[in-house]
Amino acid sequence: MRKGLLINLDRCSGCDSCIVACKLENDLPLGHFYNKVIAVGPTGTFPNVEKYWLPSQCQQCENPACVHVCPTAASYRDPETGMVLIDKEKCIGCQFCVMACPYGVRYLNEEEGVVEKCTLCEQITAQGGLPQCVIQCGGRARFFGDLEQGIDTFEAPAVGYDVDRSYDNLYTGNRVTLGELAVEYGDADVHHLPDVGNGPHFAYILRDREWKGGE
């Protein structure tokens, strides 16, 4: 099992709902984020100008540098889910992992003296639910699933006014898969953040625009 996210950038409007949902679910202090949304562009010359939004968070890497540099084994990769997690009881707040992360998505909780980051809402997904950033994405740009099953199987809450829209904290029903919802895409439309030997798990779909996430 290799849990991760697929983000369809053609549907992301940069509304920041994923950021707000994440902060509320994880009770993050002012100025700290597990998830951020980066504006890419505008690029080009009028009238051929383009812009899109690129969400970035822990990529739940296959070979995470943060785990390798941790002197206490506080950062580890769960063998069952493939998720990179932090054992706060072992963390000494040295921030080696913060410096080693290629994506800058870890932060030091100064009050507790430990490093924190996205866990794909492990407290929810371990019970069969979806991460809050996926549930609250109004554009249905975010999908959650198992990479070993293929990104077409990744799920999000169903769309339309004829479905149950009472999203509880677990949210186990009324889902739609990427394969059912997305406009047809090819291998050339699927992208990843830079791989420096860490093997990022997240995937992004972007059509008819220049991918800048590798820079």
Coordinates of C-alpha atoms in Angstrom, one line a residue:
M1 CA 0.0 0.0 0.0
R2 CA 1.3 3.5 -0.9
K3 CA -1.1 6.2 0.1
G4 CA -1.0 9.5 -1.7
L5 CA -2.9 12.3 -3.3
L6 CA -3.7 13.1 -7.0
I7 CA -4.3 16.8 -7.6
N8 CA -6.0 17.8 -10.8
L9 CA -4.6 21.3 -11.4
D10 CA -7.1 22.0 -14.2
R11 CA -9.8 22.1 -11.5
C12 CA -7.8 23.9 -8.8
S13 CA -9.0 27.5 -8.4
G14 CA -6.5 28.6 -5.7
C15 CA -9.3 29.1 -3.2
D16 CA -7.2 27.9 -0.3
S17 CA -10.0 25.8 1.2
C18 CA -7.5 22.9 1.6
I19 CA -5.3 25.1 3.6
V20 CA -8.1 26.2 5.9
A21 CA -9.5 22.7 6.3
C22 CA -6.0 21.4 7.2
K23 CA -5.4 24.1 9.8
L24 CA -8.7 23.5 11.5
E25 CA -8.4 19.7 11.5
N26 CA -4.8 19.8 12.9
D27 CA -5.3 22.9 15.1
L28 CA -2.3 24.7 13.6
P29 CA -1.1 28.0 15.1
L30 CA -1.0 31.3 13.3
G31 CA 1.7 31.3 10.6
H32 CA 2.2 27.6 10.3
F33 CA 0.9 25.3 7.6
Y34 CA 1.0 21.6 6.5
N35 CA -0.3 22.6 3.1
K36 CA 0.4 25.6 0.9
V37 CA -0.9 26.7 -2.5
I38 CA 1.6 28.3 -4.8
A39 CA 0.7 30.6 -7.7
V40 CA 2.5 29.6 -10.9
G41 CA 2.6 32.5 -13.3
P42 CA 1.4 34.4 -15.0
T43 CA 3.8 33.5 -17.7
G44 CA 4.0 34.2 -21.4
T45 CA 3.3 37.2 -23.5
F46 CA -0.2 38.8 -24.0
P47 CA -2.5 37.4 -25.3
N48 CA -0.9 34.0 -24.7
V49 CA -0.7 34.3 -20.9
E50 CA -1.3 31.4 -18.5
K51 CA -1.4 30.8 -14.8
Y52 CA -2.3 27.9 -12.5
W53 CA -2.2 27.0 -8.8
L54 CA 0.1 24.3 -7.4
P55 CA -0.7 22.8 -4.0
S56 CA 2.3 21.5 -2.1
Q57 CA 2.6 19.5 1.1
C58 CA 4.5 16.4 2.4
Q59 CA 4.8 14.1 -0.6
Q60 CA 4.9 10.9 1.5
C61 CA 8.1 9.9 -0.3
E62 CA 9.2 6.4 -1.1
N63 CA 12.7 7.1 0.1
P64 CA 12.3 10.1 2.4
A65 CA 15.4 12.1 3.2
C66 CA 13.8 13.3 6.4
V67 CA 13.8 9.7 7.8
H68 CA 17.4 9.1 6.9
V69 CA 18.7 12.2 8.7
C70 CA 16.6 11.8 11.9
P71 CA 19.0 10.9 14.8
T72 CA 16.3 9.4 17.0
A73 CA 14.2 7.5 14.5
A74 CA 11.3 9.9 15.3
S75 CA 10.6 10.3 11.5
Y76 CA 9.7 6.9 10.0
R77 CA 7.8 5.4 7.1
D78 CA 4.9 3.2 8.0
P79 CA 5.4 -0.2 6.3
E80 CA 1.7 -0.8 5.9
T81 CA 0.5 2.5 4.5
G82 CA 3.7 3.9 3.1
M83 CA 3.1 7.2 4.9
V84 CA 5.9 9.2 6.5
L85 CA 5.0 9.9 10.1
I86 CA 6.6 11.4 13.2
D87 CA 6.7 9.9 16.7
K88 CA 6.6 13.0 18.8
E89 CA 7.8 11.1 21.9
K90 CA 11.1 10.5 20.1
C91 CA 11.4 13.9 18.4
I92 CA 14.0 16.2 20.0
G93 CA 13.3 19.2 17.7
C94 CA 16.7 19.3 16.1
Q95 CA 15.1 20.2 12.7
F96 CA 17.5 18.0 10.7
C97 CA 14.5 16.7 8.9
V98 CA 13.2 20.3 8.2
M99 CA 16.5 21.1 6.4
A100 CA 16.6 17.7 4.6
C101 CA 13.1 18.0 3.1
P102 CA 13.3 19.0 -0.6
Y103 CA 9.9 20.7 -0.5
G104 CA 10.0 22.7 2.7
V105 CA 6.9 21.3 4.2
R106 CA 7.9 20.5 7.8
Y107 CA 7.8 23.0 10.6
L108 CA 8.9 23.2 14.3
N109 CA 6.1 23.4 16.8
E110 CA 8.0 25.7 19.2
E111 CA 5.5 25.2 22.0
E112 CA 5.9 21.5 22.0
G113 CA 9.5 21.4 20.8
V114 CA 8.7 18.8 18.0
V115 CA 8.5 18.9 14.3
E116 CA 5.2 18.4 12.6
K117 CA 3.8 17.9 9.0
C118 CA 1.0 16.5 7.0
T119 CA 0.0 12.9 7.8
L120 CA -2.8 12.7 5.2
C121 CA -5.2 13.0 8.2
E122 CA -4.0 9.6 9.5
Q123 CA -6.5 9.9 12.4
I124 CA -9.3 9.8 9.8
T125 CA -7.9 7.8 6.9
A126 CA -6.9 4.9 9.2
Q127 CA -10.7 4.5 9.8
G128 CA -11.5 4.5 6.1
G129 CA -12.2 8.2 5.7
L130 CA -10.8 10.9 3.4
P131 CA -8.3 13.7 4.3
Q132 CA -10.0 16.9 5.2
C133 CA -8.3 18.8 2.3
V134 CA -9.9 16.3 -0.1
I135 CA -13.3 16.6 1.5
Q136 CA -13.4 20.4 1.5
C137 CA -12.0 20.9 -2.0
G138 CA -14.8 22.8 -3.7
G139 CA -13.4 22.2 -7.2
R140 CA -13.0 18.5 -6.7
A141 CA -9.3 18.8 -7.6
R142 CA -8.0 16.6 -4.9
F143 CA -8.3 12.8 -4.8
F144 CA -7.0 10.3 -2.2
G145 CA -6.0 6.7 -2.8
D146 CA -3.4 3.9 -3.1
L147 CA -0.8 4.3 -5.8
E148 CA -0.6 0.6 -6.2
Q149 CA -4.2 0.5 -7.4
G150 CA -3.6 3.3 -9.9
I151 CA -4.5 7.0 -9.8
D152 CA -7.8 6.3 -11.6
T153 CA -9.1 4.6 -8.4
F154 CA -8.3 7.7 -6.2
E155 CA -11.5 9.0 -4.5
A156 CA -13.1 12.3 -3.6
P157 CA -16.6 13.1 -2.3
A158 CA -19.3 12.8 -5.0
V159 CA -20.5 15.8 -6.9
G160 CA -24.0 17.0 -7.6
Y161 CA -27.0 18.2 -5.6
D162 CA -28.6 14.8 -5.5
V163 CA -26.0 13.2 -3.2
D164 CA -25.7 13.3 0.6
R165 CA -23.6 16.5 1.3
S166 CA -23.5 16.0 5.1
Y167 CA -19.7 15.6 5.3
D168 CA -19.0 14.3 8.8
N169 CA -15.4 14.0 10.1
L170 CA -15.0 10.5 8.7
Y171 CA -16.9 10.7 5.5
T172 CA -16.9 7.1 4.2
G173 CA -19.7 7.3 1.6
N174 CA -20.9 9.0 -1.6
R175 CA -17.6 9.0 -3.4
V176 CA -16.4 9.5 -7.0
T177 CA -13.2 8.3 -8.5
L178 CA -10.8 10.2 -10.6
G179 CA -11.4 7.8 -13.5
E180 CA -15.2 8.6 -13.3
L181 CA -14.8 12.4 -13.0
A182 CA -11.7 13.5 -14.8
V183 CA -11.6 14.6 -18.5
E184 CA -9.5 12.1 -20.4
Y185 CA -5.7 12.5 -19.8
G186 CA -2.5 10.9 -20.9
D187 CA 0.8 10.0 -19.4
A188 CA 2.2 13.4 -20.6
D189 CA -0.4 15.2 -18.5
V190 CA 0.7 13.5 -15.2
H191 CA 3.5 15.2 -13.3
H192 CA 5.4 15.0 -10.0
L193 CA 7.5 17.4 -7.9
P194 CA 11.3 17.1 -8.4
D195 CA 12.6 13.7 -7.5
V196 CA 16.1 13.9 -6.0
G197 CA 16.2 10.2 -5.1
N198 CA 13.3 10.5 -2.6
G199 CA 10.5 9.2 -4.8
P200 CA 7.5 11.6 -4.2
H201 CA 4.2 9.8 -4.1
F202 CA 1.9 12.7 -5.1
A203 CA 0.8 13.1 -8.7
Y204 CA -0.5 16.2 -10.5
I205 CA -2.6 16.4 -13.7
L206 CA -2.0 19.5 -15.9
R207 CA -3.2 19.7 -19.5
D208 CA -2.3 22.2 -22.2
R209 CA 0.0 24.3 -20.0
E210 CA 3.7 24.3 -19.2
W211 CA 4.5 22.3 -16.1
K212 CA 6.7 24.4 -13.7
G213 CA 6.6 22.1 -10.7
G214 CA 9.9 20.7 -11.5
E215 CA 11.7 24.0 -11.1

